[in-house]
mmCIF file of C-alpha atoms in Angstrom:
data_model
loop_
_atom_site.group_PDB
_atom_site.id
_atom_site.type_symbol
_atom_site.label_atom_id
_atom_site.label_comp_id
_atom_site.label_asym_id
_atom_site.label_seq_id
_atom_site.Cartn_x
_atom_site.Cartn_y
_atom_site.Cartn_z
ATOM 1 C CA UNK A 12 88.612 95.563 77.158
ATOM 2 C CA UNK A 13 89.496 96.839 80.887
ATOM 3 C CA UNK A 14 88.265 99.991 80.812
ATOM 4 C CA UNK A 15 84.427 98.912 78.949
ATOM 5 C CA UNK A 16 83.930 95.809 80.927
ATOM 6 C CA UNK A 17 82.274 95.092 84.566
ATOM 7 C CA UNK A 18 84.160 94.403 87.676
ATOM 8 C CA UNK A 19 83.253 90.675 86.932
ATOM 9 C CA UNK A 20 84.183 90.276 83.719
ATOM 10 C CA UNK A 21 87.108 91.609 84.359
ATOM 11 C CA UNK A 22 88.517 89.348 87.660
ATOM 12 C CA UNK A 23 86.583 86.301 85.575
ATOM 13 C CA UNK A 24 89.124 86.865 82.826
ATOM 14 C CA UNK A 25 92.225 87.578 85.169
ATOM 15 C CA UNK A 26 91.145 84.118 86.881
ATOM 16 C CA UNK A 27 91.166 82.585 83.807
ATOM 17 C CA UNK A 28 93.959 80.492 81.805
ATOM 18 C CA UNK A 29 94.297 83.446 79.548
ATOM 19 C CA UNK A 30 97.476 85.248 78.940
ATOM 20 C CA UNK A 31 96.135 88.672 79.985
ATOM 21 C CA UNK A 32 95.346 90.327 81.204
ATOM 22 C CA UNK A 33 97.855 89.569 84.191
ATOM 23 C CA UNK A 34 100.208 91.399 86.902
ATOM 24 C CA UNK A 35 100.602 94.473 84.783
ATOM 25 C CA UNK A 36 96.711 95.413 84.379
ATOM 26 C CA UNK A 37 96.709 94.452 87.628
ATOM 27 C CA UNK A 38 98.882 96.975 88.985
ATOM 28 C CA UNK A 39 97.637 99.984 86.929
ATOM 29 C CA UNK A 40 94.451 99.069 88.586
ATOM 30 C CA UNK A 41 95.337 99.319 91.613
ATOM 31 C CA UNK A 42 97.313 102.659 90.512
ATOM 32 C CA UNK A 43 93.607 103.730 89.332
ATOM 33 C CA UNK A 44 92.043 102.829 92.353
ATOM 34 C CA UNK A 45 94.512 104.826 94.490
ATOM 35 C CA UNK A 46 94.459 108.131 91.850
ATOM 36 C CA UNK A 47 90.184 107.795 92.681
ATOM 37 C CA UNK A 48 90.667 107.330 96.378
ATOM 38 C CA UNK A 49 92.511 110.629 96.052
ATOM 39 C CA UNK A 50 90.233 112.905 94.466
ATOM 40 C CA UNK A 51 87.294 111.402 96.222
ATOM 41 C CA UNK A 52 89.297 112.810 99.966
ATOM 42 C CA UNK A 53 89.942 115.968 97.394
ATOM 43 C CA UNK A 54 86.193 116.211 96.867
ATOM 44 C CA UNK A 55 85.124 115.983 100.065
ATOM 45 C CA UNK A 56 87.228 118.812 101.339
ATOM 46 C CA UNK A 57 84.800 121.868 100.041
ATOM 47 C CA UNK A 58 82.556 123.855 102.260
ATOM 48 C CA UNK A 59 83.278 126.650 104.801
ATOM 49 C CA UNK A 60 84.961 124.967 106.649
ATOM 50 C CA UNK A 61 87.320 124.418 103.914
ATOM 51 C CA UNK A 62 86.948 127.767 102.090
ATOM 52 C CA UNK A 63 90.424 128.331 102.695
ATOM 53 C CA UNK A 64 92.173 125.249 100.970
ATOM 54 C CA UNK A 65 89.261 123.948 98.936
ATOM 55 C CA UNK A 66 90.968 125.470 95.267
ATOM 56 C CA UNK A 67 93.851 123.772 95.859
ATOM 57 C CA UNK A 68 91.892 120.100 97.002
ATOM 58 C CA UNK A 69 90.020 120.755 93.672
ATOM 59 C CA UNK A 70 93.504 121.246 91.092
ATOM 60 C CA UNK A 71 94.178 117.655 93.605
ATOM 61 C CA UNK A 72 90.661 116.156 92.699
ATOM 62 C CA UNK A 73 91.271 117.297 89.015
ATOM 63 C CA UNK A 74 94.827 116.016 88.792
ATOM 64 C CA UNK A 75 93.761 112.865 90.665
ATOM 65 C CA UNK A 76 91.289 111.907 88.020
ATOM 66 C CA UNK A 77 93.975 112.361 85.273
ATOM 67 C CA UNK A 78 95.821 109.821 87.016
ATOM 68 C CA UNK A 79 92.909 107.496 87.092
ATOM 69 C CA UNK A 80 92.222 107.743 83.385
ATOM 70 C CA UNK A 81 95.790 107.492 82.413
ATOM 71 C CA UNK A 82 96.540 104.101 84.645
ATOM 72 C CA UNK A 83 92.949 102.879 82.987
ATOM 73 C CA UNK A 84 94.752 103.260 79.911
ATOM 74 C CA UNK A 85 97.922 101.847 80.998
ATOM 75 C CA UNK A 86 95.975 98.436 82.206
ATOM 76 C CA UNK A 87 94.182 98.407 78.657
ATOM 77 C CA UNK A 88 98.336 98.795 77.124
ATOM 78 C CA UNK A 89 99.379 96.292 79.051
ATOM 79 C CA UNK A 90 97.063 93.628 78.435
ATOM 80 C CA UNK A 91 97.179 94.348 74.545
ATOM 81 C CA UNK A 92 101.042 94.593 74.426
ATOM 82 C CA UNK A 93 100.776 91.587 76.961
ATOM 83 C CA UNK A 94 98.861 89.645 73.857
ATOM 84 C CA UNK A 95 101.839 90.332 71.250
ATOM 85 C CA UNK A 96 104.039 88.739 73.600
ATOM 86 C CA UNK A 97 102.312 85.687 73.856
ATOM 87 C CA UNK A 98 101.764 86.033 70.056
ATOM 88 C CA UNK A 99 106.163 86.082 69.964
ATOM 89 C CA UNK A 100 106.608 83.359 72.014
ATOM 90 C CA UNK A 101 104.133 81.167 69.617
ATOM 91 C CA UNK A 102 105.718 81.924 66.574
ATOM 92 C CA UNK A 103 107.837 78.690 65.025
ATOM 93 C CA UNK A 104 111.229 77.618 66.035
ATOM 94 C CA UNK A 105 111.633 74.484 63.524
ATOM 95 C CA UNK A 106 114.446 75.920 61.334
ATOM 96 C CA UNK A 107 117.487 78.048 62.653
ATOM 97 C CA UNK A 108 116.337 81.425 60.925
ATOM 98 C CA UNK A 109 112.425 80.994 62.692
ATOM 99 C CA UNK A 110 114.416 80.209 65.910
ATOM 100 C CA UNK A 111 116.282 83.505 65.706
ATOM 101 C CA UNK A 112 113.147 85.243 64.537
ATOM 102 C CA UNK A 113 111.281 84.174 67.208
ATOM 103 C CA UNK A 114 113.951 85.882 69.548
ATOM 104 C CA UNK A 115 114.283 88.896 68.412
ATOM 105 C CA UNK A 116 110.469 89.381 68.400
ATOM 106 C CA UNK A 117 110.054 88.130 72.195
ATOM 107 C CA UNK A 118 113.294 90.424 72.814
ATOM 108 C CA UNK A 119 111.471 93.181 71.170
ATOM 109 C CA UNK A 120 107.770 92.015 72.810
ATOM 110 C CA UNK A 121 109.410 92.257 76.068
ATOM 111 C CA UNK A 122 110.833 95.825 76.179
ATOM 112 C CA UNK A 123 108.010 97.125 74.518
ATOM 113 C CA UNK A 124 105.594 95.190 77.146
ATOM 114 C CA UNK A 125 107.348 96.787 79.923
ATOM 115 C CA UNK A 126 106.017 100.113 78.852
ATOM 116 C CA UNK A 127 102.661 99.999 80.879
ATOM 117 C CA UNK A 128 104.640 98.963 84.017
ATOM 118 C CA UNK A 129 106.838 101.891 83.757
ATOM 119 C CA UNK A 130 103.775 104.269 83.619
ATOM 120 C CA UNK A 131 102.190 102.825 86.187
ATOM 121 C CA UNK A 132 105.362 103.000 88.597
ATOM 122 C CA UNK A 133 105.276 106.831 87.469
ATOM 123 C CA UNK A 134 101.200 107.115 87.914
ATOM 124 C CA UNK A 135 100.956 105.197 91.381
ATOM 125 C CA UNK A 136 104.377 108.205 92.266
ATOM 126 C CA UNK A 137 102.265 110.426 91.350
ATOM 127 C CA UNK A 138 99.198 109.540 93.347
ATOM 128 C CA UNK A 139 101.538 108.813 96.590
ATOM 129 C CA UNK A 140 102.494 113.087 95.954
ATOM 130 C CA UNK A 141 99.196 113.792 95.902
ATOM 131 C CA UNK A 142 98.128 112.267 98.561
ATOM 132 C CA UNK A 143 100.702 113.642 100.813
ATOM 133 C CA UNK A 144 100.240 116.841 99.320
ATOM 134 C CA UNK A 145 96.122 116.623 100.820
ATOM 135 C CA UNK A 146 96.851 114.778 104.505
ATOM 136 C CA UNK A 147 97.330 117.996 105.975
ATOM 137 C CA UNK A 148 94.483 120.016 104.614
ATOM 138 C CA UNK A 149 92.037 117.162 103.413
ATOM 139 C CA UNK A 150 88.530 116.578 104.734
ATOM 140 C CA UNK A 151 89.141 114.675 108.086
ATOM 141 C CA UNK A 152 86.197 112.398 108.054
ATOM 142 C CA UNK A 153 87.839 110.580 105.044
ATOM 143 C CA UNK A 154 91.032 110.983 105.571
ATOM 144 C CA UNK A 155 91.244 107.032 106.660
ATOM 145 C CA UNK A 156 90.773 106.935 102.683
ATOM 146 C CA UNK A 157 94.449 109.182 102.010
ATOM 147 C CA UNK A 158 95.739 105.752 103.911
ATOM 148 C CA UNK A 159 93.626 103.779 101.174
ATOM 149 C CA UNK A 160 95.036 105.387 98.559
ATOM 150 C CA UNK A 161 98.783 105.200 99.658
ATOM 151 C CA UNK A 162 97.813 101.411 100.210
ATOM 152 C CA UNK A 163 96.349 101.069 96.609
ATOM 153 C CA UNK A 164 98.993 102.898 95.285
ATOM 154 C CA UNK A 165 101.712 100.794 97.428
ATOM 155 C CA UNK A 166 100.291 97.636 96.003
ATOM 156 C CA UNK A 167 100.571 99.071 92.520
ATOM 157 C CA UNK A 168 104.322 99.814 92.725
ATOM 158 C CA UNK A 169 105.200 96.556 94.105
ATOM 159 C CA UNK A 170 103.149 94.454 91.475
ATOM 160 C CA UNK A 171 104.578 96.733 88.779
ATOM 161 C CA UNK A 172 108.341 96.466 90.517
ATOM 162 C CA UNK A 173 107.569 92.293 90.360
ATOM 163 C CA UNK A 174 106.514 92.527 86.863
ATOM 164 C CA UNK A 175 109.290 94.836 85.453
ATOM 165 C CA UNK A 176 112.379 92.765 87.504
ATOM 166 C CA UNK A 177 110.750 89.642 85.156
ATOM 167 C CA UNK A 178 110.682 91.754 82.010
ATOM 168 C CA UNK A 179 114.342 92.632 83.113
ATOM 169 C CA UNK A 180 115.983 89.184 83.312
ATOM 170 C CA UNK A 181 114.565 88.418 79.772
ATOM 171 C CA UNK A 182 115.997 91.568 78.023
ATOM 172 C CA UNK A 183 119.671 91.370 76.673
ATOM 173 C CA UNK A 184 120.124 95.216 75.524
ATOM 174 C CA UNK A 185 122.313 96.606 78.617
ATOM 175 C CA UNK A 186 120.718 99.856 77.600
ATOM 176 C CA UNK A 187 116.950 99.037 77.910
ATOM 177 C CA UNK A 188 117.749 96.688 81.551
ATOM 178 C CA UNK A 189 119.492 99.802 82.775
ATOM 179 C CA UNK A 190 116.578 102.442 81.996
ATOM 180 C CA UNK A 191 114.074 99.483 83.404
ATOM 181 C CA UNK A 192 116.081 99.018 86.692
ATOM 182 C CA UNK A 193 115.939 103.063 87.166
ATOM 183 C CA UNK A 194 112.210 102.416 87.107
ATOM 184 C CA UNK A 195 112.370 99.490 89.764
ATOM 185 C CA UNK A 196 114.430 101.555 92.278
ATOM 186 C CA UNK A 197 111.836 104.191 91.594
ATOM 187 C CA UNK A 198 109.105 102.146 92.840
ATOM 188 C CA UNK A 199 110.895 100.899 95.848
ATOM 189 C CA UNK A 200 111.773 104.359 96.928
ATOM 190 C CA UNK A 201 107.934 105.342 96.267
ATOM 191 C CA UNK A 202 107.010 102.075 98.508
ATOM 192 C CA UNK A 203 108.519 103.514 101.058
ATOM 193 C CA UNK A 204 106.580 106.708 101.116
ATOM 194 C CA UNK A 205 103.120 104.765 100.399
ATOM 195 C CA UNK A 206 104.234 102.962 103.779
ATOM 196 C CA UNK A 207 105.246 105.988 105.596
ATOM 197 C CA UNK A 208 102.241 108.048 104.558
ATOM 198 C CA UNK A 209 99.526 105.194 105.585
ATOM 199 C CA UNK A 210 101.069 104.944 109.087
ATOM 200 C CA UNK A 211 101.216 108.481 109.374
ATOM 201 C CA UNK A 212 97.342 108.154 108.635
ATOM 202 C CA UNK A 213 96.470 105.447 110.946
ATOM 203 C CA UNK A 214 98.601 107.355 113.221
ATOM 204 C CA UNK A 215 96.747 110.483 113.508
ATOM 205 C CA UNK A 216 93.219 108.046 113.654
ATOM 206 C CA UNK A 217 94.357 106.186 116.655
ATOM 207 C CA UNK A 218 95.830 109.542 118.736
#
């Protein structure tokens, strides 16, 4: 699984013809990777010279790694709930009552598959506030690495926001498309902020 394996086991199997894992581990990764980016800035700000905002870059590191464990576990969902869809869409369809079986279990695969993607549009959110929340008072030898993060994070939101307007089209329950497309306009409006925050960054760098 995702969160035992190497680096190269893992991008062999996401090269592979396998069904998963796919976009949606993909993008809590990169959710992870943005949460670490974080608390390693968060880290780095300690020291005199930092004596004044260092407790507060530490409750960032400590919230940051939360984050990072929580999207770990979001990729590991995904590419387990990921499996039971594939499972769905393999059961028979030779009679009428296997064909309508077969539905409602993709139907069902499907919203419950879209579960991971929602938590990692809320996780890679929540790394973005974070990250804007330690520009101002983070260590300024890494801060290229606040950009990082808002770029790892960035990529995670629009992966997941690909992923979930898929899920979307295949769901038929108004209710479940309508709490899914809350989530999408969530991660545009956080893609946004990612943006602005990295060229706020690479502002500051080149002045």
């Amino acid at each position: 699984m995702i969160t035992t394996e190497t680096v190269s086991s893992y991008l062999e199997r996401l090269a592979s013809r396998a069904p998963a894992p796919g976009g949606g581990a993909a993008a809590a990764l990169h959710a992870a990777q943005a949460a670490a980016l974080v608390s390693m800035v968060a880290e780095f700000t300690s020291g005199p010279r930092y004596a004044e905002v260092q407790e507060q870059a530490q409750v960032i590191a400590k919230d940051a790694k939360q984050l990072m464990r929580d999207a770990l576990f979001a990729a590991q969902e995904d590419e387990r709930l990921f499996g039971l869809l594939s499972a769905a869409y393999a059961l028979p369809k030779d009679t009428e009552e296997q064909k309508a079986e077969r539905r409602n279990a993709i139907g069902h695969a499907t919203i419950e598959a879209a579960a991971p993607l929602v938590s990692t549009v809320d996780l890679a959110s929540a790394a973005v506030t974070l990250a804007q929340e330690l520009l101002p008072i983070g260590n300024r030898s890494v801060r290229s690495d606040v950009a990082a993060a808002a770029e790892s994070a960035r990529a995670a939101l629009g992966t997941a926001l690909a992923t979930l307007e898929m899920n979307i089209a295949a769901i038929k329950d108004e209710t479940e498309r309508e709490r899914l497309s809350q989530a999408t306009l969530r991660a545009s409006e956080m893609i946004n902020h990612a943006e602005e925050l990295s060229a706020a960054v690479r502002s500051a760098v080149s002045a």
